[in-house]
Amino acid sequence: MWNMWTSFALVATCYLSLVAGDVVTKFQDVAECQEFFHQGKIPDLGQERPGVVHICQRFLNQYHFATLYDTHNRIAVYSAYIFEPSNGGGREKRWFVEPQLVDPSWHGEMRDGYWLGQDNPGIYLGEKQALNEDYTHSGFDRGHLNPNGHHAVPGRNSTFTLTNVIPQNPKLNQNSWANHESKLTQRFQQCSQAYVLVGAIPSANNWIVKNNVKRVNIPEYIWNAYCCVNSDGQPVFSGGATALNTEQNVVVERTLDEMVEFFQQYSDSPVGELFAAQCTM
């Protein structure tokens, strides 16, 4: 029977067919994806790197965050998300990959890397992205950029995509950086919304090597930056942090202007604002 729900389903199907999928030319191509950035401001960070792709991270047919991904180094430049108070739920046991980095014609939603490989025998999934086996016995954690603890289910589950992780020193990942993420959880309780960027600075030549092949760049630094706004959208506070990806296990907190200065050391072009008006009134 034709009814309002049939009409809604057809409209939803048509809408999704218009979306190119998770891998897009630019984040502005998908309105729901651009919303993860403060006032829609996309930072210039890493845009000039060869081989970067824009991923609107989709899980259970919903967008949860955005990732600028470096297919050469096989780590993210950054992930952008809006903080959500956790509603509990355990850690995801699967590790997802991006099907469209294997074949642009494949479905855009992240998939369990193991089962995607089982369903496509003979097709190598890791040409443009890291795989779970790259991290096995590497001595490095699969370090979340966008942390699962900053989301409610199902957004929490979506952070377990390998396009959102880096080889992170275990001591840093499990101690100072984890403590920093927990501290931000408390700070963000004051925000109506908290917009966050979190990424990595690749090393010059330090890699996870498998079978004599450089597979995943081991970053020199991990970093984040954030903009907290009230219910009127007005900035309340902002900041950022950097940490050497070593057993030094130290997180250095910085202002947004100091973050721009930090990034400028690694960029040949002007870095510019990380958030609209640098999260000021």
PDB file of N, CA, C and O in Angstrom, residues 39-78:
ATOM      1  N   GLN A  39      31.215  26.187  12.418  1.00  0.00           N
ATOM      2  CA  GLN A  39      30.645  27.096  11.428  1.00  0.00           C
ATOM      3  C   GLN A  39      31.032  26.691  10.009  1.00  0.00           C
ATOM      4  O   GLN A  39      31.108  27.533   9.109  1.00  0.00           O
ATOM      5  N   GLY A  40      31.257  25.418   9.793  1.00  0.00           N
ATOM      6  CA  GLY A  40      31.571  24.909   8.454  1.00  0.00           C
ATOM      7  C   GLY A  40      32.963  25.246   7.963  1.00  0.00           C
ATOM      8  O   GLY A  40      33.285  25.003   6.796  1.00  0.00           O
ATOM      9  N   LYS A  41      33.815  25.776   8.846  1.00  0.00           N
ATOM     10  CA  LYS A  41      35.166  26.174   8.465  1.00  0.00           C
ATOM     11  C   LYS A  41      36.071  24.949   8.343  1.00  0.00           C
ATOM     12  O   LYS A  41      36.363  24.283   9.335  1.00  0.00           O
ATOM     13  N   ILE A  42      36.542  24.648   7.116  1.00  0.00           N
ATOM     14  CA  ILE A  42      37.452  23.537   6.874  1.00  0.00           C
ATOM     15  C   ILE A  42      38.884  24.069   6.956  1.00  0.00           C
ATOM     16  O   ILE A  42      39.252  24.965   6.201  1.00  0.00           O
ATOM     17  N   PRO A  43      39.704  23.576   7.871  1.00  0.00           N
ATOM     18  CA  PRO A  43      41.073  24.089   7.968  1.00  0.00           C
ATOM     19  C   PRO A  43      41.904  23.703   6.750  1.00  0.00           C
ATOM     20  O   PRO A  43      41.572  22.748   6.032  1.00  0.00           O
ATOM     21  N   ASP A  44      42.967  24.441   6.529  1.00  0.00           N
ATOM     22  CA  ASP A  44      43.842  24.185   5.387  1.00  0.00           C
ATOM     23  C   ASP A  44      44.860  23.086   5.662  1.00  0.00           C
ATOM     24  O   ASP A  44      45.640  22.733   4.767  1.00  0.00           O
ATOM     25  N   LEU A  45      44.878  22.556   6.847  1.00  0.00           N
ATOM     26  CA  LEU A  45      45.880  21.574   7.248  1.00  0.00           C
ATOM     27  C   LEU A  45      45.940  20.384   6.300  1.00  0.00           C
ATOM     28  O   LEU A  45      44.931  19.705   6.071  1.00  0.00           O
ATOM     29  N   GLY A  46      47.115  20.125   5.748  1.00  0.00           N
ATOM     30  CA  GLY A  46      47.353  18.906   4.987  1.00  0.00           C
ATOM     31  C   GLY A  46      46.720  18.822   3.624  1.00  0.00           C
ATOM     32  O   GLY A  46      46.884  17.823   2.912  1.00  0.00           O
ATOM     33  N   GLN A  47      45.996  19.862   3.223  1.00  0.00           N
ATOM     34  CA  GLN A  47      45.294  19.795   1.946  1.00  0.00           C
ATOM     35  C   GLN A  47      46.260  19.672   0.769  1.00  0.00           C
ATOM     36  O   GLN A  47      45.909  19.140  -0.288  1.00  0.00           O
ATOM     37  N   GLU A  48      47.503  20.175   0.965  1.00  0.00           N
ATOM     38  CA  GLU A  48      48.460  20.177  -0.140  1.00  0.00           C
ATOM     39  C   GLU A  48      49.211  18.856  -0.276  1.00  0.00           C
ATOM     40  O   GLU A  48      49.938  18.645  -1.247  1.00  0.00           O
ATOM     41  N   ARG A  49      49.036  17.960   0.679  1.00  0.00           N
ATOM     42  CA  ARG A  49      49.759  16.685   0.609  1.00  0.00           C
ATOM     43  C   ARG A  49      49.261  15.840  -0.558  1.00  0.00           C
ATOM     44  O   ARG A  49      48.049  15.733  -0.796  1.00  0.00           O
ATOM     45  N   PRO A  50      50.174  15.200  -1.287  1.00  0.00           N
ATOM     46  CA  PRO A  50      49.728  14.307  -2.367  1.00  0.00           C
ATOM     47  C   PRO A  50      49.025  13.092  -1.803  1.00  0.00           C
ATOM     48  O   PRO A  50      49.422  12.549  -0.759  1.00  0.00           O
ATOM     49  N   GLY A  51      47.955  12.694  -2.441  1.00  0.00           N
ATOM     50  CA  GLY A  51      47.272  11.468  -2.028  1.00  0.00           C
ATOM     51  C   GLY A  51      46.305  11.605  -0.877  1.00  0.00           C
ATOM     52  O   GLY A  51      45.851  10.586  -0.345  1.00  0.00           O
ATOM     53  N   VAL A  52      45.959  12.844  -0.472  1.00  0.00           N
ATOM     54  CA  VAL A  52      44.970  12.958   0.599  1.00  0.00           C
ATOM     55  C   VAL A  52      43.558  12.793   0.037  1.00  0.00           C
ATOM     56  O   VAL A  52      43.277  13.198  -1.092  1.00  0.00           O
ATOM     57  N   VAL A  53      42.701  12.177   0.825  1.00  0.00           N
ATOM     58  CA  VAL A  53      41.304  11.990   0.447  1.00  0.00           C
ATOM     59  C   VAL A  53      40.413  12.445   1.598  1.00  0.00           C
ATOM     60  O   VAL A  53      40.819  12.417   2.761  1.00  0.00           O
ATOM     61  N   HIS A  54      39.204  12.857   1.250  1.00  0.00           N
ATOM     62  CA  HIS A  54      38.231  13.328   2.237  1.00  0.00           C
ATOM     63  C   HIS A  54      37.222  12.213   2.486  1.00  0.00           C
ATOM     64  O   HIS A  54      36.552  11.758   1.548  1.00  0.00           O
ATOM     65  N   ILE A  55      37.120  11.786   3.742  1.00  0.00           N
ATOM     66  CA  ILE A  55      36.207  10.698   4.095  1.00  0.00           C
ATOM     67  C   ILE A  55      35.138  11.208   5.055  1.00  0.00           C
ATOM     68  O   ILE A  55      35.451  11.721   6.125  1.00  0.00           O
ATOM     69  N   CYS A  56      33.888  11.075   4.654  1.00  0.00           N
ATOM     70  CA  CYS A  56      32.769  11.318   5.562  1.00  0.00           C
ATOM     71  C   CYS A  56      32.446   9.960   6.181  1.00  0.00           C
ATOM     72  O   CYS A  56      31.914   9.070   5.513  1.00  0.00           O
ATOM     73  N   GLN A  57      32.807   9.797   7.440  1.00  0.00           N
ATOM     74  CA  GLN A  57      32.793   8.477   8.069  1.00  0.00           C
ATOM     75  C   GLN A  57      31.353   8.044   8.372  1.00  0.00           C
ATOM     76  O   GLN A  57      30.701   8.567   9.258  1.00  0.00           O
ATOM     77  N   ARG A  58      30.907   7.035   7.612  1.00  0.00           N
ATOM     78  CA  ARG A  58      29.521   6.579   7.730  1.00  0.00           C
ATOM     79  C   ARG A  58      29.467   5.193   8.370  1.00  0.00           C
ATOM     80  O   ARG A  58      30.182   4.282   7.977  1.00  0.00           O
ATOM     81  N   PHE A  59      28.593   5.067   9.366  1.00  0.00           N
ATOM     82  CA  PHE A  59      28.372   3.797  10.054  1.00  0.00           C
ATOM     83  C   PHE A  59      26.900   3.684  10.374  1.00  0.00           C
ATOM     84  O   PHE A  59      26.292   4.638  10.865  1.00  0.00           O
ATOM     85  N   LEU A  60      26.298   2.516  10.088  1.00  0.00           N
ATOM     86  CA  LEU A  60      24.855   2.310  10.258  1.00  0.00           C
ATOM     87  C   LEU A  60      24.068   3.398   9.536  1.00  0.00           C
ATOM     88  O   LEU A  60      23.092   3.943  10.056  1.00  0.00           O
ATOM     89  N   ASN A  61      24.537   3.722   8.340  1.00  0.00           N
ATOM     90  CA  ASN A  61      23.870   4.665   7.437  1.00  0.00           C
ATOM     91  C   ASN A  61      23.728   6.064   8.035  1.00  0.00           C
ATOM     92  O   ASN A  61      22.774   6.786   7.760  1.00  0.00           O
ATOM     93  N   GLN A  62      24.703   6.443   8.860  1.00  0.00           N
ATOM     94  CA  GLN A  62      24.710   7.772   9.471  1.00  0.00           C
ATOM     95  C   GLN A  62      26.138   8.289   9.511  1.00  0.00           C
ATOM     96  O   GLN A  62      27.079   7.539   9.760  1.00  0.00           O
ATOM     97  N   TYR A  63      26.319   9.595   9.258  1.00  0.00           N
ATOM     98  CA  TYR A  63      27.644  10.192   9.335  1.00  0.00           C
ATOM     99  C   TYR A  63      27.959  10.543  10.791  1.00  0.00           C
ATOM    100  O   TYR A  63      27.134  11.119  11.495  1.00  0.00           O
ATOM    101  N   HIS A  64      29.185  10.190  11.218  1.00  0.00           N
ATOM    102  CA  HIS A  64      29.568  10.396  12.612  1.00  0.00           C
ATOM    103  C   HIS A  64      30.755  11.344  12.785  1.00  0.00           C
ATOM    104  O   HIS A  64      30.894  11.960  13.837  1.00  0.00           O
ATOM    105  N   PHE A  65      31.639  11.457  11.804  1.00  0.00           N
ATOM    106  CA  PHE A  65      32.750  12.399  11.847  1.00  0.00           C
ATOM    107  C   PHE A  65      33.387  12.455  10.462  1.00  0.00           C
ATOM    108  O   PHE A  65      32.932  11.764   9.535  1.00  0.00           O
ATOM    109  N   ALA A  66      34.393  13.308  10.316  1.00  0.00           N
ATOM    110  CA  ALA A  66      35.061  13.490   9.027  1.00  0.00           C
ATOM    111  C   ALA A  66      36.560  13.274   9.202  1.00  0.00           C
ATOM    112  O   ALA A  66      37.128  13.646  10.233  1.00  0.00           O
ATOM    113  N   THR A  67      37.199  12.682   8.191  1.00  0.00           N
ATOM    114  CA  THR A  67      38.628  12.409   8.259  1.00  0.00           C
ATOM    115  C   THR A  67      39.315  12.823   6.966  1.00  0.00           C
ATOM    116  O   THR A  67      38.863  12.453   5.879  1.00  0.00           O
ATOM    117  N   LEU A  68      40.379  13.613   7.100  1.00  0.00           N
ATOM    118  CA  LEU A  68      41.267  13.873   5.970  1.00  0.00           C
ATOM    119  C   LEU A  68      42.362  12.821   6.053  1.00  0.00           C
ATOM    120  O   LEU A  68      43.140  12.801   7.015  1.00  0.00           O
ATOM    121  N   TYR A  69      42.422  11.939   5.060  1.00  0.00           N
ATOM    122  CA  TYR A  69      43.272  10.755   5.150  1.00  0.00           C
ATOM    123  C   TYR A  69      44.396  10.809   4.131  1.00  0.00           C
ATOM    124  O   TYR A  69      44.185  11.113   2.953  1.00  0.00           O
ATOM    125  N   ASP A  70      45.598  10.500   4.590  1.00  0.00           N
ATOM    126  CA  ASP A  70      46.809  10.508   3.767  1.00  0.00           C
ATOM    127  C   ASP A  70      47.064   9.086   3.283  1.00  0.00           C
ATOM    128  O   ASP A  70      47.518   8.228   4.047  1.00  0.00           O
ATOM    129  N   THR A  71      46.756   8.811   2.007  1.00  0.00           N
ATOM    130  CA  THR A  71      46.873   7.450   1.489  1.00  0.00           C
ATOM    131  C   THR A  71      48.323   7.052   1.237  1.00  0.00           C
ATOM    132  O   THR A  71      48.603   5.857   1.046  1.00  0.00           O
ATOM    133  N   HIS A  72      49.245   8.013   1.227  1.00  0.00           N
ATOM    134  CA  HIS A  72      50.666   7.680   1.068  1.00  0.00           C
ATOM    135  C   HIS A  72      51.237   7.171   2.397  1.00  0.00           C
ATOM    136  O   HIS A  72      51.862   6.102   2.450  1.00  0.00           O
ATOM    137  N   ASN A  73      51.008   7.925   3.460  1.00  0.00           N
ATOM    138  CA  ASN A  73      51.507   7.531   4.780  1.00  0.00           C
ATOM    139  C   ASN A  73      50.597   6.529   5.480  1.00  0.00           C
ATOM    140  O   ASN A  73      50.979   5.930   6.479  1.00  0.00           O
ATOM    141  N   ARG A  74      49.381   6.383   4.958  1.00  0.00           N
ATOM    142  CA  ARG A  74      48.356   5.483   5.502  1.00  0.00           C
ATOM    143  C   ARG A  74      48.002   5.808   6.956  1.00  0.00           C
ATOM    144  O   ARG A  74      47.796   4.914   7.788  1.00  0.00           O
ATOM    145  N   ILE A  75      47.973   7.100   7.242  1.00  0.00           N
ATOM    146  CA  ILE A  75      47.464   7.612   8.510  1.00  0.00           C
ATOM    147  C   ILE A  75      46.633   8.853   8.202  1.00  0.00           C
ATOM    148  O   ILE A  75      46.796   9.471   7.143  1.00  0.00           O
ATOM    149  N   ALA A  76      45.782   9.235   9.125  1.00  0.00           N
ATOM    150  CA  ALA A  76      44.974  10.435   8.924  1.00  0.00           C
ATOM    151  C   ALA A  76      45.799  11.692   9.159  1.00  0.00           C
ATOM    152  O   ALA A  76      46.685  11.724  10.020  1.00  0.00           O
ATOM    153  N   VAL A  77      45.508  12.732   8.382  1.00  0.00           N
ATOM    154  CA  VAL A  77      46.014  14.074   8.692  1.00  0.00           C
ATOM    155  C   VAL A  77      45.287  14.554   9.943  1.00  0.00           C
ATOM    156  O   VAL A  77      45.905  15.034  10.891  1.00  0.00           O
ATOM    157  N   TYR A  78      43.955  14.401   9.937  1.00  0.00           N
ATOM    158  CA  TYR A  78      43.141  14.706  11.120  1.00  0.00           C
ATOM    159  C   TYR A  78      41.768  14.080  10.982  1.00  0.00           C
ATOM    160  O   TYR A  78      41.339  13.720   9.883  1.00  0.00           O
TER     161      TYR A  78
END
